[in-house]
């Protein structure tokens, strides 16, 4: 299982990294477009269309596998926080199953729609010419596929933990720099957290 | 009783919706003795312009108004025709010609609707397109290098005569004009009201640059349509001539009100100079050939034949309109005789 | 079972799923999927899942969100924000809750310029929350301030919400935008008074510096921090001057933040990479969640829930004030679950005829409607502004704490709404000064 997960982690990370390249590209092209507009009175044709047809779609869907891997989907902890970890794993298992089916259907339907749009060569009309946009249809099936794979892996992981008390994949919960800074501030100030009742992102083995 | 859902992305106060779609629905309900009713979703609540066709195809909605240029790849023949905005100087002619074309003379149009699992019942046009600007403009020379919102063949035409066409969504048009990202927009003068462009517009040229005539007012899911009894289907068909006439008269009235409003509120409404008229005539003259060439390049079968047939219908209806003049009843009757009695 | 019951049961099912810890995005989306299968059919529901998520993400209007997130992440990771807040702390030491007040106005400025509440909370959250917490500010206060002050965006021009309302009701957008100005300032003022009053009564919410601050200190810190205020003003200013759209200003802001970081020797490959991945992850999870909210809106629309509720009220023949209060209450309830614009699109067709029959001023109604849909961004369980703040702070602050912090601002909103409903002049005085046209 660990080997499969390691491969999945690499792929999800790599695909997310492409999303990172896209967001930088978008930043650069949009800025260059403004600069060209004002300095040379010649905007970069198609910036609006490429941004909404390609960049936005890519940067929403490509990171979804990594987002799922790193437990970045928000969840409400309020009613389940005092449960023993083994018992909580049953709830997490349920969440993974619901999410896995949802993402799976989205992926399957997304492939169908992408095939259809690719076949008819979906285009958008700009002021003076048409741009093909069907290629962007494939980002959603890709992202939801990776998410579904991770939800399946975590379903098995939680099942194993709930029944045998052992985790089968490593914990990928993120501790971003903001979180680290906040934790530090917390220690320094020793101000007790007023939120004993908690709601948060889904942690994996960290719970 | 059967309730059909209907989706539109225009606002519930849009003139074509209030004075065209809703009265038609009411008449259908009345004529079926309350057997058929409608539940409507306006303002894009059930899908924006790019989604509506697919939503009808997949039975998310029973029916919708579909604007073909937003779904060009799905309706290539229809959008090839309606892309010729610049030939549509007289919107009433274009609406009639488009209905006759789509319903009686274009097997390829029917095929593409079938592919999308929809039945099409009536088409309408917008009011005539005019140049509307934030400040006074006299003619061709003033347009050189000017940022102007235009789409389709109008965009290409504007580029040919030296303006810089910009693509901006209708939702963003207001702020784009406010901020000076565009100086002018080409569109129906009804937009002064619908999109609130009257907040900034100071000039409109009275020359008609064309009109957009590819709005399918009743795109109905094929299964939903086949669920209707033949009598109920006939009720729909009987109401379509009235539907087209209602929409055309309402749209054009609102366009004229827009121009009147502008005149009375310190704006200028005038003819563009001869240089612009000549340049635009050239654009119009080459539009047909360019559309055929583009259609072929896009892989539309029978492009030449389709366009030629359509232009023949435009001639036919130009003559009919010359006979009947501005008589709404006569227009409706002609549509019924020539088109809707035959479907 | 009829569609309406399915709709209400769907809401119940979502609450259950949320309680048993199904991630919010999955809970909203899966219940909507099942709901649409039940009220319509399988084919429609599945087809919607194949196209709507893509269409939603393929948006120019929403493209400001990743750009603002990126700018905020870069400014934070290059340390620009910490020096700014160090300075603000020195300067505003005398004012109870000074940093929160400063954040309130920074966010107001951002929001006003961007027109997107969510984008604002994304950018300012990253800038301000870690800094406030570093100085010992109460978590609920720090996060609540950011989530709430983002909502000023739709009231102060430019505002996409007013443009859409104007398009819907054929009211002059210019008048609507002007009408939103006083209510917007009123909201910012009420927030400030509340923050200062709370911090004065409970000083532990916002600890002050114990040491004496001299003017020499004040001047000295300014030398370090000038780039960031300049950057923020540049972003806001370029939008106002019409030089850039919000997306463009966000992109330029990110580039300049990076350039400043490089010039000060604080940006490097690692900083860029982690900023980019942060912005990316937040964008992705937020959009995925918002897609669930949009699916829910479509499901409830098909089930007829919003029209059912609005019709009940419209059928009561209420007077002007009663009708407006009813509208506000319905928006409050629907706003708990639905995406804000969806509520407007679904209920206005029902309410408009009722208002027109009473000859109510639709500019005033526009202000009320926009205020209420912004409040919907703050109310649990589905409050997008709160979610984005949560996404920025990660596991360090529980969601319930943020909602708790927002609660104080909702109390302010109650009084603001009361004032706006009973005093039409607050909304209509400025537009009445405009010339006809
Ligand atoms: Na704003
Ligand atoms: Na809410």
Short mmCIF file of N, CA, C and O and ligand atoms in Angstrom, two decimals, chain C residues 111-115 152-154 156-159, ligand 1:
data_model
loop_
_atom_site.label_atom_id
_atom_site.label_comp_id
_atom_site.label_asym_id
_atom_site.label_seq_id
_atom_site.Cartn_x
_atom_site.Cartn_y
_atom_site.Cartn_z
N UNK C 111 -11.29 45.62 -0.29
CA UNK C 111 -12.59 45.11 -0.68
C UNK C 111 -13.28 46.12 -1.56
O UNK C 111 -13.86 45.80 -2.60
N UNK C 112 -13.20 47.37 -1.13
CA UNK C 112 -13.84 48.42 -1.89
C UNK C 112 -13.31 48.40 -3.31
O UNK C 112 -14.05 48.47 -4.27
N UNK C 113 -12.01 48.26 -3.43
CA UNK C 113 -11.42 48.33 -4.76
C UNK C 113 -11.68 47.07 -5.57
O UNK C 113 -11.94 47.14 -6.77
N UNK C 114 -11.65 45.91 -4.94
CA UNK C 114 -11.73 44.68 -5.72
C UNK C 114 -13.15 44.31 -6.07
O UNK C 114 -13.41 43.70 -7.09
N UNK C 115 -14.10 44.65 -5.23
CA UNK C 115 -15.47 44.25 -5.49
C UNK C 115 -15.72 42.80 -5.16
O UNK C 115 -16.82 42.31 -5.28
N UNK C 152 -17.38 44.57 2.99
CA UNK C 152 -17.61 45.96 2.57
C UNK C 152 -17.46 46.09 1.06
O UNK C 152 -17.95 47.04 0.45
N UNK C 153 -16.80 45.10 0.46
CA UNK C 153 -16.47 45.17 -0.95
C UNK C 153 -17.65 45.39 -1.87
O UNK C 153 -17.55 46.11 -2.87
N UNK C 154 -18.77 44.77 -1.56
CA UNK C 154 -19.90 44.85 -2.49
C UNK C 154 -20.66 46.17 -2.36
O UNK C 154 -21.45 46.51 -3.22
N UNK C 156 -19.16 49.36 -1.58
CA UNK C 156 -18.38 50.50 -2.06
C UNK C 156 -17.95 50.19 -3.49
O UNK C 156 -17.42 49.12 -3.75
N UNK C 157 -18.17 51.12 -4.43
CA UNK C 157 -17.86 50.81 -5.82
C UNK C 157 -16.37 50.54 -6.03
O UNK C 157 -15.56 51.11 -5.31
N UNK C 158 -16.00 49.71 -7.02
CA UNK C 158 -16.87 48.95 -7.93
C UNK C 158 -17.48 47.74 -7.24
O UNK C 158 -16.92 47.24 -6.27
N UNK C 159 -18.61 47.28 -7.74
CA UNK C 159 -19.28 46.16 -7.11
C UNK C 159 -20.04 45.37 -8.15
O UNK C 159 -20.99 45.87 -8.75
NA1 LIG D 1 -16.15 47.37 -4.21
#
